[in-house]
XYZ file of C-alpha atoms in Angstrom:
707
model
C 165.478 -197.915 90.575
C 162.978 -201.147 91.160
C 159.727 -199.185 90.571
C 161.490 -198.439 86.916
C 162.523 -202.381 86.181
C 159.350 -203.499 84.614
C 159.798 -208.146 83.534
C 159.023 -209.088 80.433
C 159.878 -212.477 78.681
C 161.987 -213.162 75.632
C 162.856 -216.506 74.068
C 161.494 -218.508 77.087
C 163.670 -216.575 79.554
C 162.609 -213.995 82.364
C 164.057 -211.039 82.540
C 163.182 -207.991 84.357
C 164.844 -204.146 82.279
C 164.411 -200.743 82.018
C 160.854 -199.742 81.229
C 163.050 -197.057 78.957
C 164.502 -199.326 76.911
C 163.828 -200.281 73.364
C 163.499 -203.928 73.292
C 166.486 -204.409 70.836
C 168.716 -203.618 74.277
C 166.649 -205.653 76.588
C 167.431 -208.600 74.058
C 170.714 -207.467 74.515
C 170.886 -207.107 78.086
C 169.714 -210.890 78.115
C 172.709 -212.003 76.533
C 170.443 -212.700 72.698
C 171.494 -210.754 69.434
C 169.075 -208.802 67.006
C 170.617 -207.871 63.364
C 170.312 -204.190 62.535
C 171.624 -201.306 60.082
C 169.794 -198.208 60.666
C 170.153 -198.564 64.673
C 173.075 -196.821 66.551
C 173.224 -196.594 70.332
C 174.711 -193.133 69.995
C 172.223 -191.852 67.000
C 168.544 -190.648 67.382
C 166.385 -194.243 66.390
C 165.321 -193.786 62.492
C 163.960 -197.128 61.655
C 163.754 -197.789 58.471
C 165.914 -200.902 57.849
C 163.573 -203.294 59.485
C 166.178 -206.037 59.525
C 165.694 -205.896 63.608
C 162.044 -207.334 63.495
C 161.390 -209.207 65.756
C 157.953 -210.963 66.978
C 155.471 -210.172 70.140
C 153.303 -212.757 71.821
C 149.336 -212.033 69.995
C 150.660 -209.328 68.047
C 149.443 -209.793 63.990
C 152.456 -209.217 63.252
C 156.890 -208.396 63.297
C 157.433 -204.917 64.956
C 161.033 -202.611 64.485
C 162.732 -203.901 68.344
C 164.779 -200.393 67.663
C 161.874 -198.971 67.776
C 159.200 -199.962 70.385
C 159.725 -199.809 73.540
C 159.294 -202.398 76.673
C 156.694 -199.866 78.527
C 154.500 -199.920 75.581
C 154.713 -204.021 75.553
C 150.954 -205.365 76.500
C 150.487 -208.239 78.845
C 148.876 -211.668 79.044
C 145.058 -211.616 79.161
C 145.668 -213.533 82.550
C 148.038 -211.088 83.335
C 151.047 -213.071 81.820
C 154.565 -210.713 81.316
C 154.699 -209.888 78.185
C 156.265 -212.096 75.224
C 158.581 -211.274 72.931
C 160.396 -214.008 70.055
C 163.332 -213.465 68.439
C 164.425 -216.785 66.929
C 160.759 -218.063 65.587
C 159.742 -219.297 62.359
C 157.954 -215.748 61.997
C 161.369 -213.668 62.922
C 163.099 -215.871 59.925
C 161.466 -215.606 57.213
C 160.634 -211.888 58.171
C 164.824 -211.216 58.116
C 165.073 -213.313 55.076
C 162.951 -211.031 53.562
C 164.091 -208.254 54.651
C 167.792 -208.618 53.160
C 166.214 -210.378 50.038
C 164.858 -206.255 49.401
C 167.826 -205.007 51.184
C 170.186 -207.157 47.802
C 167.732 -206.043 45.694
C 170.115 -203.708 44.460
C 173.399 -203.931 46.093
C 176.280 -204.044 43.358
C 178.078 -207.862 43.498
C 181.474 -206.829 43.728
C 182.349 -208.163 47.531
C 186.008 -209.189 45.777
C 186.900 -205.884 45.244
C 185.177 -203.578 47.748
C 187.659 -201.973 51.187
C 184.599 -202.819 53.801
C 185.093 -206.796 52.744
C 185.960 -208.287 55.881
C 184.546 -205.877 58.310
C 180.927 -205.819 56.399
C 177.845 -205.696 58.167
C 175.682 -206.352 55.292
C 177.552 -209.063 54.399
C 178.407 -210.575 57.582
C 173.910 -210.537 58.562
C 173.621 -211.888 54.730
C 175.423 -215.193 55.277
C 173.665 -215.401 58.848
C 170.158 -214.147 58.045
C 169.264 -214.190 54.800
C 168.194 -216.787 52.555
C 170.733 -218.697 49.787
C 169.088 -217.157 46.965
C 167.213 -213.967 45.114
C 163.336 -214.315 43.389
C 164.448 -211.300 41.921
C 166.093 -210.829 38.812
C 165.261 -207.120 36.855
C 168.018 -204.963 36.731
C 169.771 -203.292 39.240
C 169.873 -199.916 39.962
C 172.708 -197.001 39.869
C 173.034 -194.470 41.422
C 176.237 -191.473 40.465
C 179.200 -191.443 43.332
C 179.354 -188.122 45.055
C 182.422 -185.863 46.030
C 182.668 -185.831 49.563
C 186.333 -184.122 50.207
C 189.238 -186.086 50.377
C 188.693 -187.860 52.916
C 185.982 -190.393 51.956
C 185.905 -192.379 49.447
C 181.769 -193.102 47.746
C 180.362 -195.512 46.094
C 176.554 -194.745 46.150
C 175.414 -197.836 44.690
C 175.788 -199.669 47.899
C 174.698 -197.542 49.813
C 170.675 -198.979 52.159
C 169.509 -195.249 53.023
C 170.529 -196.717 56.770
C 170.684 -192.876 57.797
C 173.838 -193.511 59.969
C 176.013 -190.491 58.202
C 173.328 -187.947 57.902
C 172.123 -189.141 61.485
C 175.826 -188.777 62.774
C 176.724 -185.503 60.538
C 174.139 -183.712 62.038
C 173.497 -184.574 65.661
C 176.980 -185.878 66.358
C 179.319 -183.155 64.569
C 176.901 -180.668 64.191
C 177.404 -179.881 61.176
C 174.148 -180.631 58.705
C 176.530 -181.294 56.052
C 174.858 -184.745 54.820
C 171.169 -185.258 53.425
C 168.526 -187.275 51.744
C 167.385 -186.237 47.647
C 164.883 -187.931 46.140
C 161.631 -190.719 47.343
C 161.114 -194.266 46.991
C 163.956 -196.106 44.451
C 165.356 -192.318 43.238
C 166.846 -192.154 47.019
C 170.032 -190.587 47.635
C 172.377 -189.783 50.060
C 174.241 -186.494 49.285
C 176.239 -183.846 50.742
C 174.346 -180.995 49.304
C 175.895 -179.091 45.840
C 177.906 -181.721 46.566
C 181.186 -180.191 48.519
C 183.392 -181.040 51.032
C 182.908 -182.057 53.911
C 184.847 -179.788 56.460
C 183.539 -181.628 59.908
C 186.710 -182.552 61.795
C 184.750 -185.424 62.889
C 183.992 -186.342 59.452
C 185.428 -189.382 59.262
C 183.997 -190.785 61.362
C 180.696 -192.100 58.304
C 182.957 -194.160 57.824
C 183.139 -196.554 60.637
C 179.270 -195.404 60.744
C 178.614 -196.807 57.084
C 177.509 -200.712 57.162
C 177.837 -201.347 53.691
C 180.418 -200.295 51.435
C 179.571 -197.255 50.418
C 181.345 -194.827 52.512
C 184.903 -196.115 53.080
C 188.148 -194.220 53.592
C 189.900 -193.200 50.323
C 193.451 -192.722 51.561
C 192.823 -196.185 52.645
C 191.408 -197.341 49.539
C 193.515 -200.822 48.163
C 195.683 -200.570 51.018
C 195.282 -203.872 52.004
C 193.102 -206.821 53.349
C 191.591 -206.300 56.725
C 192.681 -209.819 57.779
C 196.733 -209.025 56.383
C 196.313 -206.266 58.994
C 198.906 -206.022 62.723
C 196.874 -204.157 65.227
C 197.991 -202.114 68.214
C 195.778 -200.530 70.548
C 197.300 -197.263 71.537
C 196.800 -193.692 72.694
C 196.579 -191.182 69.911
C 198.527 -187.262 70.927
C 197.005 -185.182 68.091
C 195.351 -182.592 70.448
C 195.193 -183.406 74.889
C 191.974 -186.330 74.978
C 194.159 -189.183 74.282
C 191.306 -191.037 72.227
C 191.639 -194.617 72.527
C 192.970 -195.914 69.337
C 194.252 -199.209 67.188
C 196.690 -198.659 64.623
C 196.638 -201.312 62.020
C 200.147 -201.507 60.671
C 202.340 -204.021 57.603
C 205.897 -204.604 57.164
C 206.259 -201.895 59.262
C 203.983 -198.767 57.773
C 201.254 -198.061 59.450
C 198.299 -198.171 56.895
C 194.840 -196.664 58.537
C 193.647 -195.411 62.383
C 190.919 -196.184 63.611
C 188.647 -195.503 66.996
C 188.392 -197.668 70.424
C 185.634 -196.962 72.970
C 186.026 -195.351 76.006
C 183.213 -194.250 77.198
C 184.898 -191.548 79.441
C 187.457 -190.302 77.129
C 186.466 -190.916 72.917
C 183.311 -192.562 73.597
C 183.888 -194.206 69.741
C 184.383 -190.808 68.345
C 187.711 -189.733 66.994
C 188.620 -186.011 64.932
C 189.663 -186.535 61.386
C 193.293 -185.482 62.142
C 193.565 -188.335 64.330
C 191.506 -190.592 61.960
C 194.375 -189.817 58.468
C 197.635 -188.451 60.203
C 199.177 -191.996 59.568
C 200.330 -191.296 56.475
C 202.061 -188.456 57.484
C 204.419 -191.089 59.949
C 206.047 -192.090 56.480
C 206.969 -188.926 54.992
C 209.655 -186.345 56.045
C 211.254 -189.080 58.249
C 214.582 -188.636 60.883
C 216.462 -192.062 59.987
C 220.010 -191.300 61.097
C 221.779 -188.722 62.945
C 222.702 -185.891 61.405
C 225.096 -182.882 61.885
C 225.918 -179.400 60.001
C 229.223 -179.002 58.159
C 229.587 -176.753 55.998
C 226.627 -174.642 56.416
C 224.732 -177.911 56.245
C 223.424 -180.977 56.754
C 225.416 -184.658 56.792
C 224.443 -188.039 57.716
C 226.703 -188.954 61.042
C 226.973 -191.912 63.191
C 225.092 -192.590 66.852
C 229.372 -192.513 67.336
C 230.147 -188.765 66.592
C 226.299 -187.815 67.172
C 226.879 -188.330 70.705
C 230.501 -187.282 70.982
C 229.263 -184.322 69.789
C 225.654 -183.789 72.021
C 227.676 -184.526 74.928
C 230.776 -182.001 74.084
C 228.304 -179.140 73.915
C 226.170 -179.975 77.087
C 229.283 -179.956 78.695
C 230.245 -176.540 78.898
C 228.744 -174.065 81.881
C 224.865 -174.930 82.881
C 223.411 -171.362 82.929
C 224.512 -171.509 79.415
C 222.191 -174.746 78.455
C 218.740 -175.070 78.056
C 215.926 -177.452 76.417
C 212.600 -177.182 75.183
C 210.038 -179.807 74.994
C 206.865 -180.007 72.137
C 204.110 -181.480 72.000
C 204.616 -185.182 71.281
C 206.404 -186.588 73.812
C 206.034 -189.384 76.456
C 206.673 -188.704 79.881
C 209.275 -192.040 80.061
C 211.407 -189.054 77.058
C 210.562 -186.940 79.389
C 211.979 -188.019 82.498
C 214.733 -189.213 80.574
C 216.075 -185.376 79.472
C 215.368 -184.130 83.762
C 217.262 -186.215 84.869
C 220.400 -185.636 83.007
C 219.871 -182.194 82.400
C 219.277 -181.884 86.288
C 222.279 -184.660 87.032
C 224.494 -181.866 84.726
C 222.588 -178.350 86.861
C 220.957 -176.962 84.132
C 217.974 -175.289 85.460
C 216.749 -173.922 82.063
C 214.021 -176.717 80.844
C 210.742 -175.875 79.934
C 207.680 -177.529 78.585
C 205.403 -174.796 78.237
C 206.647 -173.750 74.157
C 203.942 -172.080 73.606
C 204.784 -170.186 76.850
C 201.475 -170.971 78.813
C 201.654 -169.422 82.198
C 200.696 -172.071 83.966
C 201.924 -174.656 86.710
C 205.552 -174.445 88.860
C 208.388 -177.133 89.709
C 208.275 -176.097 93.662
C 204.717 -178.015 93.807
C 203.495 -175.103 95.264
C 200.419 -175.391 92.889
C 198.117 -178.033 93.156
C 197.729 -180.310 90.637
C 194.382 -179.147 89.768
C 195.162 -175.758 88.592
C 195.893 -177.368 85.349
C 193.525 -180.198 85.191
C 190.167 -180.472 83.396
C 188.601 -181.710 87.046
C 185.408 -181.975 85.870
C 187.158 -185.067 83.728
C 185.654 -185.281 79.851
C 182.477 -187.629 81.162
C 181.576 -184.749 83.374
C 180.884 -182.360 80.880
C 177.274 -185.160 80.327
C 176.064 -183.492 84.468
C 177.375 -179.429 83.430
C 174.485 -177.617 83.324
C 175.432 -174.119 82.950
C 179.364 -174.386 80.695
C 182.207 -170.891 79.951
C 184.533 -171.310 77.744
C 187.806 -168.500 77.845
C 190.254 -168.138 75.649
C 189.198 -172.118 73.697
C 187.461 -173.354 70.423
C 187.010 -176.814 71.402
C 185.852 -177.210 67.842
C 190.066 -177.338 66.563
C 191.682 -177.271 69.445
C 189.333 -180.844 70.661
C 185.796 -182.275 67.963
C 185.745 -185.267 70.126
C 185.505 -182.980 73.721
C 183.511 -180.288 71.550
C 181.221 -183.114 69.953
C 180.743 -184.036 73.866
C 180.011 -180.183 74.926
C 177.445 -180.464 71.871
C 175.297 -183.776 73.087
C 175.326 -181.744 76.924
C 173.325 -178.518 74.826
C 171.152 -180.638 72.105
C 170.662 -183.356 75.206
C 169.620 -180.883 78.361
C 169.435 -177.281 77.022
C 173.041 -177.038 78.356
C 173.441 -173.023 78.608
C 176.867 -172.468 76.666
C 178.434 -168.465 76.980
C 182.255 -168.020 75.298
C 184.932 -165.278 76.264
C 187.125 -165.538 73.203
C 187.231 -165.453 69.375
C 183.380 -165.814 67.783
C 183.084 -169.358 66.480
C 180.775 -171.713 64.543
C 181.103 -174.666 67.666
C 178.174 -176.384 66.399
C 175.952 -174.808 69.201
C 174.744 -171.873 70.719
C 176.258 -169.533 72.937
C 176.330 -166.491 74.457
C 178.941 -164.465 73.371
C 180.314 -162.268 76.258
C 183.293 -160.146 75.209
C 186.819 -161.107 73.069
C 188.787 -160.730 76.231
C 189.816 -160.429 79.664
C 187.849 -157.715 80.113
C 184.902 -159.072 80.007
C 185.601 -162.287 81.963
C 186.203 -159.397 84.874
C 183.474 -158.022 84.197
C 181.805 -161.104 85.195
C 183.178 -161.988 87.938
C 182.313 -158.040 89.412
C 178.852 -158.352 88.097
C 175.322 -159.312 89.100
C 172.722 -160.671 86.185
C 174.002 -162.123 83.315
C 175.066 -165.424 82.662
C 177.312 -164.782 85.624
C 173.786 -165.241 87.557
C 173.509 -168.403 85.063
C 176.487 -169.746 86.514
C 175.948 -169.349 90.561
C 172.677 -170.212 89.522
C 173.790 -174.021 87.978
C 173.455 -177.089 89.787
C 177.215 -178.471 88.330
C 178.597 -175.157 87.063
C 182.302 -175.538 84.366
C 184.533 -172.813 83.525
C 186.790 -174.411 80.486
C 189.877 -172.291 80.600
C 191.982 -172.474 77.100
C 195.482 -171.862 76.017
C 194.734 -168.493 73.911
C 193.975 -167.192 77.784
C 197.149 -168.696 79.340
C 199.734 -169.187 76.939
C 200.138 -164.959 76.794
C 202.112 -162.688 78.840
C 199.663 -162.183 81.118
C 198.400 -165.942 81.223
C 199.068 -165.772 84.856
C 196.678 -162.997 85.639
C 193.683 -164.714 83.463
C 195.000 -168.053 85.671
C 193.682 -165.622 88.689
C 191.021 -164.015 87.018
C 189.292 -167.470 86.405
C 190.144 -168.887 89.291
C 188.458 -165.882 91.410
C 185.796 -166.318 89.336
C 185.109 -170.153 90.058
C 184.769 -169.749 93.891
C 182.788 -166.638 93.672
C 180.193 -168.707 91.338
C 180.573 -171.818 93.922
C 181.991 -174.357 90.843
C 184.121 -176.183 92.740
C 183.512 -178.140 96.389
C 183.744 -181.901 97.877
C 181.950 -183.400 94.531
C 182.482 -181.307 92.166
C 185.220 -179.965 90.689
C 184.461 -177.543 87.509
C 187.178 -175.613 86.718
C 188.475 -176.948 83.572
C 191.720 -175.777 81.569
C 192.086 -177.229 78.059
C 195.083 -178.079 76.754
C 196.158 -178.644 73.626
C 199.460 -180.574 73.511
C 199.513 -183.986 74.295
C 202.825 -184.222 76.615
C 201.515 -181.346 78.300
C 200.268 -182.723 81.376
C 202.723 -185.193 81.554
C 205.109 -182.703 81.812
C 203.686 -180.962 83.867
C 203.127 -183.614 86.714
C 206.720 -184.449 86.401
C 207.814 -181.032 86.905
C 209.707 -180.800 83.610
C 209.528 -177.181 84.330
C 212.842 -173.774 84.962
C 214.612 -174.342 88.404
C 215.716 -172.021 90.638
C 217.609 -169.067 88.202
C 216.725 -170.840 85.508
C 214.793 -169.543 81.737
C 211.226 -170.164 80.885
C 210.711 -170.961 77.361
C 210.059 -167.247 76.316
C 213.631 -166.739 78.036
C 215.335 -169.122 76.489
C 214.831 -167.565 73.113
C 215.636 -164.293 74.780
C 218.834 -165.500 75.500
C 219.512 -167.386 72.138
C 218.510 -164.437 70.816
C 221.239 -162.062 72.922
C 224.082 -164.637 72.096
C 223.681 -165.603 75.630
C 222.353 -169.709 75.525
C 225.344 -172.011 73.784
C 223.196 -174.627 73.100
C 219.574 -174.868 73.145
C 217.956 -179.011 73.054
C 214.470 -179.534 71.557
C 212.827 -182.020 72.399
C 210.346 -182.029 69.035
C 209.460 -178.595 69.574
C 208.687 -177.241 66.564
C 206.436 -174.550 67.395
C 208.943 -171.542 68.121
C 209.876 -168.929 66.349
C 213.938 -170.486 65.338
C 214.787 -167.164 63.822
C 215.116 -165.838 67.518
C 217.799 -168.804 68.149
C 220.697 -166.327 66.396
C 223.989 -167.969 66.449
C 222.757 -171.309 69.422
C 224.199 -174.417 69.284
C 221.091 -176.264 68.456
C 220.340 -180.018 69.357
C 216.895 -181.648 68.061
C 216.160 -184.683 69.396
C 212.425 -185.993 67.261
C 211.568 -187.788 64.103
C 210.339 -185.224 61.721
C 211.907 -183.104 58.979
C 210.424 -179.415 60.471
C 210.885 -176.232 61.488
C 213.396 -177.555 64.848
C 215.511 -179.656 62.270
C 215.943 -177.665 59.518
C 217.426 -174.938 62.463
C 219.433 -178.138 63.945
C 223.015 -177.835 64.563
C 222.966 -181.667 65.602
C 220.184 -184.081 64.668
C 219.127 -187.122 67.309
C 216.279 -188.950 65.586
C 213.538 -190.190 67.770
C 210.626 -192.783 67.548
C 207.011 -191.191 67.078
C 204.266 -192.073 68.724
C 203.137 -195.292 66.861
C 206.832 -196.696 67.113
C 207.552 -196.902 71.080
C 205.718 -197.834 73.879
C 204.861 -195.315 76.276
C 202.847 -193.326 79.027
C 201.113 -190.329 77.890
C 198.595 -188.244 80.938
C 195.542 -186.340 79.004
C 193.961 -183.404 80.062
C 191.960 -184.299 82.244
C 194.798 -186.460 84.475
C 194.451 -189.461 83.439
C 197.392 -192.051 82.828
C 197.500 -194.180 79.916
C 199.837 -196.250 77.942
C 200.558 -196.042 74.301
C 201.901 -199.119 72.658
C 204.267 -200.364 69.628
C 202.770 -200.727 66.732
C 205.836 -200.462 64.306
C 209.660 -200.111 64.912
C 211.669 -196.563 64.404
C 212.507 -195.539 60.948
C 215.869 -196.244 59.927
C 218.913 -195.567 63.152
C 215.942 -194.092 65.249
C 216.070 -194.685 68.429
C 213.435 -194.164 71.339
C 213.973 -190.471 73.355
C 214.828 -192.240 76.796
C 217.419 -194.947 75.394
C 218.761 -191.363 73.684
C 219.023 -189.827 77.086
C 220.597 -192.724 78.151
C 223.784 -193.030 76.474
C 224.271 -189.786 76.039
C 224.397 -189.670 80.131
C 227.275 -192.222 79.573
C 229.692 -190.388 77.326
C 228.698 -187.001 79.791
C 229.783 -189.356 82.550
C 226.408 -188.964 84.159
C 224.411 -192.345 83.992
C 221.085 -192.201 84.515
C 220.627 -195.693 87.317
C 217.769 -197.533 84.848
C 218.696 -199.897 81.607
C 215.568 -200.400 80.732
C 211.806 -199.193 79.882
C 210.133 -201.183 82.904
C 212.981 -199.944 85.378
C 212.255 -196.015 84.185
C 208.904 -196.259 84.986
C 209.485 -198.086 88.525
C 211.813 -194.811 89.252
C 208.833 -192.649 87.709
C 205.738 -194.460 89.576
C 208.150 -194.226 92.988
C 208.694 -190.124 92.295
C 204.813 -189.532 91.305
C 202.315 -192.469 91.987
C 199.786 -190.938 89.731
C 202.187 -192.227 86.460
C 201.061 -195.875 87.803
C 197.088 -195.038 88.436
C 196.573 -195.793 84.221
C 193.578 -194.774 83.209
C 191.968 -192.801 86.697
C 190.911 -189.652 86.523
C 190.840 -187.422 89.534
C 188.083 -185.160 89.118
C 186.729 -184.386 92.015
C 189.364 -185.787 94.700
C 190.842 -183.378 96.739
C 187.911 -180.654 95.414
C 187.101 -179.258 99.107
C 190.967 -178.571 99.881
C 191.246 -176.598 96.419
C 191.357 -172.964 96.328
C 190.818 -171.903 92.818
C 191.175 -167.832 93.953
C 194.814 -168.507 94.345
C 195.948 -169.463 91.623
C 198.270 -167.331 89.103
C 199.465 -163.861 89.990
C 198.075 -160.220 90.657
C 198.137 -158.024 88.386
C 197.078 -156.001 85.337
C 195.899 -157.990 82.587
C 195.816 -156.792 78.984
C 193.486 -155.653 76.665
C 194.530 -157.853 73.720
C 191.457 -159.689 72.265
C 192.132 -164.181 73.324
C 193.219 -166.030 70.022
C 192.751 -169.854 69.626
C 196.039 -171.040 69.280
C 194.771 -173.440 66.550
C 194.672 -171.740 63.764
C 194.556 -174.207 61.281
C 192.936 -177.556 62.602
C 194.778 -179.647 59.874
C 198.285 -178.254 60.570
C 198.938 -178.682 64.034
C 202.131 -180.380 64.185
C 205.203 -181.902 62.530
C 203.860 -185.334 61.642
C 199.769 -183.222 60.393
C 202.533 -180.868 58.692
C 203.936 -183.917 56.623
C 200.737 -185.251 55.501
C 199.932 -184.789 52.411
C 195.660 -186.086 53.253
C 196.244 -183.097 56.416
C 197.350 -180.767 53.518
C 194.572 -181.513 51.318
C 192.545 -181.079 54.058
C 193.596 -178.078 55.041
C 192.665 -176.434 51.405
C 189.845 -177.936 51.387
C 188.981 -176.244 54.527
C 190.541 -172.900 52.912
C 188.908 -172.919 50.212
C 184.886 -173.740 51.607
C 185.890 -170.432 54.044
C 187.183 -167.512 51.107
C 183.741 -169.292 48.632
C 181.775 -168.381 52.343
C 183.402 -165.057 52.806
C 182.859 -164.244 48.879
C 179.360 -164.722 49.166
C 179.063 -162.947 52.526
C-alpha cells in the first residue's frame, strides 16, 4: 500500500494519504474540516457549490477540494512535498464570497423553516460567512414543486447543490429528479411534477443541506431541540436498519437513519422513515374479550384468567403462530411457556416458508444471508430467485445497484420480471428455470461458475409455497455446483421479509414432535380440531379459516388478528420496548425503548411471564436481564451483538442437502410483497403509508394506460 500513498503538507502538517483521495478527504484524514454543500461521500462529485475552496501553494487561485485529487498536486521547485492551506486569508475571503453569493436569493425565513437547528447553510453561514451582504437587489422566487405525500418543497430556498438529483439517479436508480433552465432560471423539479415513486425517496430530505426539501408529515410538528432521541433498530423489513427515533411527550414524531456501513450505510426506506404516524393509530391499549359477539374492554386480571383457562386444555388442540414484528425476548418467553404446557404446535412462519428445523438438523447457514449485506460489494455475479429486493428490502436493492454501477456485476432473475432499478437477465418465472440453470451448460450458469464471488439470493417467493423445501434443495445444489460456497466465501443467501424470522428460527420457535406448522394449524382450526390458537402479532393469515377456534391475540394494533380475536392481550410496539432482533444476515442487534407502551399495554415477555404464573408453570425469570441471560446461555448467537457470521462454517456447510427431495410445481415464483407500503399492521394503520400506496397505484395505472 505504501506505493499508493503520497506525502503532502496541510496547514504545515505533513501527512501521507492515498493518491486517489481528493483534497477534501485528505484534509479530513489530517483531522481538519472543510465546509461543503454539494459534496457527499456516497454520491458522485458535482463540484458546483464551491464552498470547499482551498489554497494550493503555488497556484494562482483557490481550487475546489472535492474535485481535485492528491495525485494531481504539484510539489515545490526543489522537490518539496506539495502543500495546501485551508485557513489562509485567501481561503477565508473565498469562502465568504461564495457564501455571500449563495445567500443572494435565499429567503430569510429561518424562524419558520423546519430545517432550523439542523441546517448546513445556517451553520456554515455562521462559521464561514460575512456579517452582512452587499447585495440590495430583490430576491428571486421559485414556485414550489409537487413531489408526493412525503416531501414538502420550498424551492426558493434551493441552492442547486444537486444532491437530490444525484441520489435519485445513482443510489435509488429512479431518475425522477432533474434540473431545468440555466443560470438564474435553474430549478430542480420532478418530470411533469409527478410524485416520486422510489421506495428510498425520503433520503433526499436528509441530503438537502437547506430547507428546500423537508418532511411533509413532520412539518411544523417540533423543533429538533425539543425531541428525545433514541437509537434503535427498524423492523419494517428483515434488513435491520439502524435508526434514530425522535419523540416528545410519549409520541414518536419522526424516524431518521443512523450510519451503519455494514447494514444500511446511511439510507432507510420510506416505510421505515414515515410509518411513525401508524404507531399512534388503531392501537390496542387495554385487554378486550368477546362478549355477545362484540369485543368489550376488561381488566388484566380477568384477561389472564380467561387466557389461562383456554390454555389449560389438551395441548394437542392448542397452537401458537408468531408474526413478523416480534422481538426475541417475547418469543423466548412464549416458547418456554408453550414447551412447559406440552404444546408442540408452534410456528414462526406465518407465510408457510419451508425453512428451518427445531431439532437443529438444519445448519444456521441454511436460512441466513450468508454473504452478508456488505458482501454484496464484493460479488461479481448475482442470481435472484423468487424475490423482488426493491420491494422486500429497498436499501439492500440499492446496494446491488451500486455493485452493478461501480463494478459491472452481472445479475439474473428467476421469478417475476419488474423494474429493479438495474438491468438483469430474466431467465424464467418458476422452478423449471432453476432446474434448467443447474443442468445446462453455458448461459448464466457459466457466469456463476466463472465468477470469483458468485451470489444466489433466495427469496420468500420461492420458499413460502408448498414446494418450498424442494426449491431450497435445488437452489442449494446449484450453489454447490457453481462453487458459491467455500471456506472463504458463502454465496448462498436467503432474503427474509420478516424482522422476527431469523431470531425465531435461531430460537427454535417451530413445531415440536407431533406438532403442526402454521398451515396445518389453519387447516385443523377449520375442521374444528383446534380449541385455542394464540396469535403473536400474526395478521397475515386467512382469518376465515379459523372456524370456531378460540383466538387469543397478543399484539399492538387493531388489524386482522385483533378483529378475529376472542381475547386481546395488548402488547408494545417496537418503539415501546427494549428487545433483540436478528436481521437476515444473522446479525443480532439491540433495540431500545423510545416511548412507553400505550395505555395498559405490556411488553410481550411480561405478558407470558404473568400468564405462566396463572397456569402454574412460572417462568424462571422476573426481569429482562434474567431473560436475556437465559437466552444467551441457550444460544450464544444472541449475545454476539452486531456480529454477522458471514462465511463462518462455510467449509463444513453442504447446501446440496438442504430441503427435501421431490417434484417442484410449475407455478411461477411471486414476490410476497405486493404493496411495499402496506406490509404489516403498523403500516396499514399509517395515514401516510395509505397515501403513498394510492399514489403509486395511480402512477402504475397511468403507466399501463399509456402502454
